[in-house]
Coordinates of C-alpha atoms in Angstrom, one line a residue:
Chain A
M1 CA 19.3 -25.5 24.3
R2 CA 16.7 -27.4 22.2
D3 CA 18.8 -30.5 22.3
T4 CA 19.0 -30.8 26.1
A5 CA 17.4 -33.9 27.7
A6 CA 14.8 -31.8 29.4
P7 CA 11.5 -32.3 27.6
R8 CA 9.9 -29.2 26.1
V9 CA 6.2 -28.4 26.3
Q10 CA 3.9 -26.8 23.7
A11 CA 1.7 -24.2 25.3
R12 CA -0.7 -21.4 24.2
L13 CA 1.1 -18.1 23.8
W14 CA -0.8 -15.7 21.5
D15 CA -4.6 -15.7 21.4
A16 CA -6.5 -15.7 18.1
P17 CA -7.5 -12.0 18.2
T18 CA -3.8 -10.9 18.6
R19 CA -2.7 -13.1 15.7
I20 CA -5.6 -12.1 13.4
V21 CA -4.8 -8.4 14.1
H22 CA -1.1 -8.9 13.5
W23 CA -1.6 -10.6 10.1
A24 CA -4.5 -8.4 9.1
L25 CA -2.3 -5.3 9.7
V26 CA 0.4 -6.8 7.5
A27 CA -2.1 -7.3 4.7
A28 CA -3.9 -4.0 5.1
I29 CA -0.8 -1.9 5.3
G30 CA 0.7 -3.7 2.3
F31 CA -2.5 -3.2 0.4
A32 CA -2.7 0.5 1.4
W33 CA 0.9 1.0 0.2
W34 CA 0.2 -0.6 -3.1
A35 CA -3.0 1.4 -3.6
A36 CA -1.3 4.7 -2.9
E37 CA 1.6 3.9 -5.2
T38 CA -0.8 3.0 -8.0
D39 CA -3.2 6.0 -7.4
H40 CA -6.1 3.9 -6.2
M41 CA -7.0 6.4 -3.5
D42 CA -10.5 5.0 -2.8
W43 CA -8.9 1.7 -2.0
H44 CA -6.2 3.4 0.0
R45 CA -8.7 5.2 2.2
L46 CA -10.6 1.9 2.7
A47 CA -7.4 0.1 3.7
G48 CA -6.7 3.0 6.1
Y49 CA -10.0 2.5 7.8
V50 CA -9.2 -1.2 8.2
V51 CA -5.8 -0.3 9.7
L52 CA -7.6 2.2 12.0
G53 CA -10.1 -0.4 13.2
L54 CA -7.3 -3.0 13.8
L55 CA -5.2 -0.4 15.7
V56 CA -8.1 0.6 17.9
F57 CA -8.7 -3.1 18.7
R58 CA -5.0 -3.8 19.4
L59 CA -4.7 -0.8 21.7
V60 CA -7.8 -1.7 23.7
W61 CA -6.7 -5.4 23.7
G62 CA -3.4 -4.2 25.3
F63 CA -5.4 -3.3 28.4
A64 CA -8.4 -5.7 28.3
G65 CA -7.0 -8.7 26.3
S66 CA -5.1 -11.9 27.1
A67 CA -2.0 -11.8 29.4
S68 CA 0.5 -12.0 26.5
A69 CA -1.2 -9.1 24.7
R70 CA -1.4 -6.7 27.7
F71 CA 1.1 -3.7 27.8
A72 CA 1.3 -4.1 31.5
S73 CA 2.6 -7.6 31.2
F74 CA 5.4 -6.9 28.7
V75 CA 6.4 -3.2 28.9
K76 CA 9.4 -3.1 31.3
G77 CA 11.6 -0.3 32.6
P78 CA 15.1 0.7 31.5
A79 CA 16.8 -1.6 34.0
A80 CA 15.0 -4.8 32.8
T81 CA 15.5 -3.7 29.2
L82 CA 19.2 -3.2 29.7
A83 CA 19.6 -6.5 31.4
Y84 CA 17.8 -8.2 28.5
V85 CA 20.1 -6.3 26.0
R86 CA 23.1 -7.7 27.8
S87 CA 21.8 -11.2 27.4
L88 CA 21.4 -10.8 23.6
R89 CA 24.9 -11.9 22.8
L90 CA 24.4 -15.3 24.6
R91 CA 23.5 -18.1 22.3
A92 CA 21.0 -19.4 24.8
H93 CA 17.6 -18.0 24.4
A94 CA 16.4 -16.1 27.5
E95 CA 12.9 -17.5 27.3
V96 CA 10.2 -14.9 27.8
P97 CA 6.6 -16.1 27.3
G98 CA 5.6 -13.3 24.8
H99 CA 7.3 -10.0 24.0
N100 CA 10.8 -9.7 25.6
P101 CA 11.6 -6.3 27.2
L102 CA 13.4 -5.1 24.1
G103 CA 10.8 -6.3 21.7
A104 CA 8.2 -4.5 23.8
W105 CA 9.7 -1.2 22.8
S106 CA 9.6 -2.3 19.2
V107 CA 5.9 -3.1 19.6
L108 CA 5.2 0.3 21.2
A109 CA 7.2 2.1 18.5
I110 CA 5.3 0.3 15.7
L111 CA 1.9 1.0 17.3
A112 CA 2.8 4.7 17.9
T113 CA 4.0 5.1 14.3
L114 CA 0.8 3.5 13.1
V115 CA -1.2 6.0 15.2
V116 CA 0.7 8.8 13.6
Q117 CA 0.3 7.2 10.1
V118 CA -3.5 6.8 10.5
V119 CA -4.2 10.2 12.1
T120 CA -2.1 12.2 9.5
G121 CA -3.9 10.3 6.7
L122 CA -7.3 11.4 8.0
F123 CA -6.4 15.1 7.5
A124 CA -4.1 14.8 4.5
V125 CA -4.8 16.5 1.2
D126 CA -3.1 15.9 -2.1
V127 CA -1.3 18.7 -4.0
D128 CA -4.4 19.2 -6.3
G129 CA -7.1 19.3 -3.7
I130 CA -8.7 16.3 -5.3
E131 CA -7.8 13.4 -2.9
S132 CA -8.1 13.8 0.8
G133 CA -8.7 12.0 4.1
P134 CA -12.2 12.0 5.7
L135 CA -11.4 14.7 8.2
S136 CA -9.5 17.1 5.8
D137 CA -12.4 19.5 5.7
R138 CA -11.4 20.4 9.3
V139 CA -8.1 21.9 8.2
D140 CA -7.1 24.4 5.5
F141 CA -5.2 23.5 2.3
D142 CA -1.7 24.3 3.7
T143 CA -2.3 22.3 6.9
G144 CA -3.7 19.4 4.9
R145 CA -0.5 19.5 2.7
L146 CA 1.6 19.4 5.9
F147 CA -0.4 16.4 7.1
A148 CA 0.4 14.7 3.8
A149 CA 4.1 15.4 4.2
W150 CA 4.0 13.9 7.7
H151 CA 2.0 10.9 6.4
H152 CA 4.9 10.2 4.0
A153 CA 7.6 10.7 6.7
S154 CA 5.8 8.4 9.2
F155 CA 5.6 5.7 6.5
S156 CA 9.4 5.9 6.1
A157 CA 9.7 5.4 9.8
L158 CA 7.3 2.5 9.6
E159 CA 9.3 0.9 6.8
A160 CA 12.5 1.2 9.0
L161 CA 10.6 -0.4 12.0
V162 CA 9.4 -3.3 9.8
L163 CA 12.9 -3.9 8.5
L164 CA 14.2 -3.9 12.1
H165 CA 11.3 -6.3 13.1
L166 CA 12.3 -8.7 10.3
A167 CA 16.0 -8.4 11.2
A168 CA 15.2 -9.3 14.8
I169 CA 13.2 -12.4 13.7
A170 CA 16.2 -13.5 11.5
F171 CA 18.6 -12.9 14.4
Y172 CA 16.5 -15.0 16.7
A173 CA 16.1 -17.7 14.1
V174 CA 19.8 -17.9 13.2
Y175 CA 21.7 -16.9 16.3
K176 CA 19.4 -18.1 19.0
R177 CA 17.6 -20.9 17.2
A178 CA 14.3 -19.6 18.3
D179 CA 11.3 -19.5 15.9
L180 CA 9.2 -16.4 16.5
V181 CA 7.1 -16.8 13.4
R182 CA 5.4 -20.1 14.0
P183 CA 3.8 -19.1 17.4
M184 CA 2.3 -16.0 15.7
L185 CA 0.7 -18.4 13.1
T186 CA -0.3 -21.3 15.4
G187 CA -0.7 -19.5 18.7
R188 CA 1.4 -22.1 20.4
G189 CA 5.0 -21.8 21.6
S190 CA 7.6 -24.2 22.8
F191 CA 8.7 -23.7 26.5
A192 CA 10.8 -25.4 29.1
R193 CA 7.7 -25.4 31.2
D194 CA 4.1 -24.2 30.7
P195 CA 4.0 -20.4 31.4
G196 CA 0.4 -20.8 32.4
L197 CA -0.8 -17.6 30.6
A198 CA -4.3 -16.3 31.2
F199 CA -6.5 -15.9 28.1
A200 CA -9.4 -13.5 27.6
P201 CA -12.8 -14.9 26.7
L202 CA -14.0 -14.7 23.1
W203 CA -17.0 -12.5 23.9
R204 CA -14.7 -9.8 25.2
A205 CA -12.8 -9.9 21.8
A206 CA -16.2 -9.6 20.1
L207 CA -17.1 -6.6 22.2
V208 CA -13.8 -4.8 21.5
A209 CA -14.1 -5.6 17.8
A210 CA -17.6 -4.1 17.7
F211 CA -16.2 -0.9 19.3
A212 CA -13.2 -0.9 16.8
V213 CA -15.5 -1.3 13.8
F214 CA -17.7 1.6 15.1
V215 CA -14.7 3.9 15.5
A216 CA -13.5 3.1 12.0
W217 CA -16.9 3.5 10.4
W218 CA -17.6 6.8 12.3
T219 CA -14.2 8.2 11.3
A220 CA -14.7 7.2 7.7
R221 CA -17.9 9.3 7.8
G222 CA -16.0 12.3 9.0
L223 CA -17.0 11.8 12.6
R224 CA -20.6 12.4 11.6
L225 CA -23.3 9.9 12.6
Chain B
M1 CA 38.3 71.9 -23.0
G2 CA 34.8 73.1 -23.6
V3 CA 34.4 70.6 -26.4
R4 CA 35.8 67.8 -24.4
F5 CA 33.5 68.6 -21.5
G6 CA 30.6 68.7 -23.9
M7 CA 31.6 65.3 -25.3
T8 CA 31.9 63.9 -21.8
A9 CA 28.6 65.3 -20.8
A10 CA 26.9 63.9 -23.9
G11 CA 28.6 60.5 -23.2
L12 CA 27.4 60.5 -19.6
A13 CA 23.9 61.4 -20.7
L14 CA 23.9 58.6 -23.2
V15 CA 25.1 56.1 -20.6
A16 CA 22.5 57.3 -18.2
A17 CA 19.8 57.0 -20.8
L18 CA 20.9 53.5 -21.7
A19 CA 21.0 52.4 -18.1
A20 CA 17.5 53.9 -17.5
G21 CA 16.2 52.1 -20.5
A22 CA 17.7 48.8 -19.4
A23 CA 16.2 49.2 -16.0
T24 CA 12.8 50.0 -17.4
A25 CA 13.0 46.9 -19.7
L26 CA 13.9 44.7 -16.7
A27 CA 11.1 46.1 -14.6
S28 CA 8.4 45.9 -17.2
G29 CA 9.5 43.0 -19.3
A30 CA 8.9 39.3 -18.8
P31 CA 9.6 38.1 -15.2
S32 CA 12.6 35.9 -14.7
G33 CA 12.0 32.1 -15.0
A34 CA 12.3 31.6 -11.2
A35 CA 9.8 34.3 -10.4
A36 CA 7.4 32.8 -13.0
V37 CA 7.7 29.4 -11.3
K38 CA 6.9 30.9 -7.9
A39 CA 3.9 32.8 -9.3
R40 CA 2.6 29.7 -11.0
Q41 CA 2.9 27.7 -7.9
Q42 CA 0.9 30.3 -6.0
N43 CA -1.8 30.2 -8.7
F44 CA -2.0 26.4 -8.6
K45 CA -2.2 26.6 -4.8
Q46 CA -5.3 28.9 -5.3
L47 CA -6.7 26.4 -7.7
G48 CA -6.1 23.4 -5.4
G49 CA -7.4 25.3 -2.4
A50 CA -10.7 26.2 -4.3
F51 CA -11.1 22.6 -5.3
K52 CA -10.5 21.4 -1.8
A53 CA -13.1 23.9 -0.5
I54 CA -15.7 22.3 -2.9
N55 CA -14.7 18.8 -1.9
D56 CA -14.9 19.8 1.7
E57 CA -18.5 20.9 1.3
L58 CA -19.4 17.7 -0.5
K59 CA -18.2 15.8 2.6
K60 CA -20.8 17.5 4.8
P61 CA -24.3 16.3 5.3
A62 CA -25.7 19.7 4.1
P63 CA -23.2 21.3 1.7
D64 CA -23.2 25.1 1.5
K65 CA -24.2 26.0 -2.0
A66 CA -22.8 29.5 -1.8
V67 CA -19.3 28.2 -0.9
I68 CA -19.4 25.8 -3.9
V69 CA -20.6 28.5 -6.3
A70 CA -17.9 30.9 -5.2
N71 CA -15.2 28.4 -5.5
A72 CA -16.4 27.0 -8.8
A73 CA -16.3 30.6 -10.1
K74 CA -12.8 31.0 -8.7
M75 CA -11.6 27.8 -10.4
H76 CA -13.1 28.8 -13.7
G77 CA -11.5 32.2 -13.5
L78 CA -8.1 30.7 -12.7
A79 CA -8.5 28.2 -15.5
Q80 CA -9.0 31.0 -18.0
Q81 CA -5.6 32.5 -17.0
E82 CA -3.8 29.2 -16.8
A83 CA -2.2 29.4 -20.3
T84 CA -0.3 32.6 -19.2
W85 CA 1.3 30.9 -16.2
F86 CA 3.8 29.1 -18.4
P87 CA 6.1 31.8 -20.0
K88 CA 9.1 30.5 -21.9
G89 CA 12.0 30.0 -19.5
S90 CA 9.8 28.9 -16.6
G91 CA 10.5 25.2 -17.1
P92 CA 13.3 23.1 -15.6
E93 CA 15.8 25.6 -17.0
A94 CA 14.5 28.2 -14.5
G95 CA 16.9 26.9 -12.0
V96 CA 14.3 26.4 -9.2
K97 CA 12.4 23.2 -8.3
T98 CA 9.4 22.9 -10.6
G99 CA 7.2 20.0 -11.7
A100 CA 6.7 21.5 -15.1
K101 CA 7.9 19.2 -17.9
P102 CA 9.7 20.5 -21.0
E103 CA 6.8 18.9 -23.0
I104 CA 4.7 22.0 -22.0
W105 CA 6.8 24.0 -24.4
S106 CA 7.7 21.3 -26.9
D107 CA 4.1 20.2 -27.4
P108 CA 2.2 23.5 -27.2
Q109 CA -0.9 22.2 -29.0
G110 CA -1.3 19.2 -26.7
F111 CA -0.8 21.5 -23.7
A112 CA -3.4 24.0 -25.0
A113 CA -5.9 21.2 -25.5
A114 CA -5.3 20.0 -21.9
I115 CA -6.0 23.5 -20.6
Q116 CA -9.1 23.7 -22.8
R117 CA -10.4 20.5 -21.3
L118 CA -10.1 22.0 -17.8
Q119 CA -11.8 25.2 -18.9
G120 CA -14.7 23.2 -20.3
A121 CA -15.0 21.2 -17.1
T122 CA -14.8 24.3 -14.8
A123 CA -17.4 26.0 -17.0
R124 CA -19.8 23.1 -16.5
L125 CA -18.9 22.9 -12.8
Q126 CA -19.8 26.5 -12.4
Q127 CA -23.2 25.9 -14.2
V128 CA -24.2 22.9 -12.1
S129 CA -23.1 24.7 -8.9
A130 CA -25.6 27.4 -9.6
S131 CA -28.3 24.8 -10.1
G132 CA -27.5 23.3 -6.7
D133 CA -28.0 19.8 -7.9
L134 CA -25.7 17.8 -5.7
A135 CA -25.5 14.7 -7.8
A136 CA -24.6 16.8 -10.9
I137 CA -22.1 18.8 -8.9
R138 CA -20.4 15.5 -7.7
S139 CA -20.3 14.3 -11.3
E140 CA -18.7 17.5 -12.6
V141 CA -16.2 17.5 -9.7
Q142 CA -15.1 14.1 -10.9
T143 CA -14.8 15.3 -14.5
T144 CA -12.9 18.4 -13.3
G145 CA -10.5 16.2 -11.3
G146 CA -10.1 14.0 -14.4
A147 CA -9.1 17.1 -16.4
C148 CA -6.6 18.1 -13.7
K149 CA -5.1 14.6 -13.7
N150 CA -5.1 14.3 -17.5
C151 CA -2.8 17.4 -17.8
H152 CA -0.6 16.3 -14.7
D153 CA -0.1 12.9 -16.1
H154 CA 1.4 14.3 -19.3
Y155 CA 3.0 17.6 -18.3
R156 CA 3.9 17.4 -14.6
V157 CA 6.7 15.4 -13.0
P158 CA 5.1 12.8 -10.7
D159 CA 4.9 14.1 -7.2
R160 CA 4.8 11.4 -4.5
H161 CA 3.0 13.5 -1.9

């Protein structure tokens, strides 16, 4: 469809906060994974607090952020999702300014898994009672061990979701000739016509970021001020 | 007839005596490898739980000294018994899941030294706990954790939990 005569317009799609959170999550989760695998648990905890802060920001931004970041704008019911799934086999890209109805469920699944990942980590205890999350003193040893097992299981789920995410990007790139990566880097997408999305002011992002930093800091201190 | 009965009775008595002896030996002798693994895991759970209790206190703004003292004593007591938790036959050959490496039995001197290192650490941890000096307690907790890890790195199969 790119080669049709109709001129395409470049327009804003993802705001800076959404993009920064996206790539910072990639970096922090990757780093946390490496730190855990190499027994750098101080760094693993630190990375976990960063993920917690980013997650808090993204969840609040899903209600108070720019149009393309709001859950209400992209989470659709089963009928719309099914209709979109049926359009998947068409080579033509059903242009949605932002998350499509199917991708929306992927976003929700990733965010939900990250919530489980972070919360289980807060209470987890290692087999020796040496390393533990900042809230592990609220649970006994056996419960802390159970949280550690869930922390592992949810990371496997996260790995599966990330693979699915990458596979979807590859599918759109090859089959639909749609580049999903560039807009997440530059913030701008290519459209048949300007979708005219609304964007949240920067001061609101600063306010939400301050709240997210506070939540992460407070949690790191074991919910003690 | 009388002689045969006597022979049979003597034979039966002998069999009974042998059976009783075998049963006594089984009951009082060394536990099976699998049972030793289970008992060992319970003991290490006690050790880990006591260490967690100390670490939990150190997370709080006002750690409870009594809890630290009690659990340091518990850890030191368990460390004293630790060498007895590894009877021969309780390694991988026990037939149940265990992280105990064969090196525990093939390198008894190295293993004994690793246990001694823990005992030294828990002894000092117990001492500083009684003093109530939080900085010193934190430092000895680090040393004790290091002693745990030292042994695990050499004699335990890596556990990814």
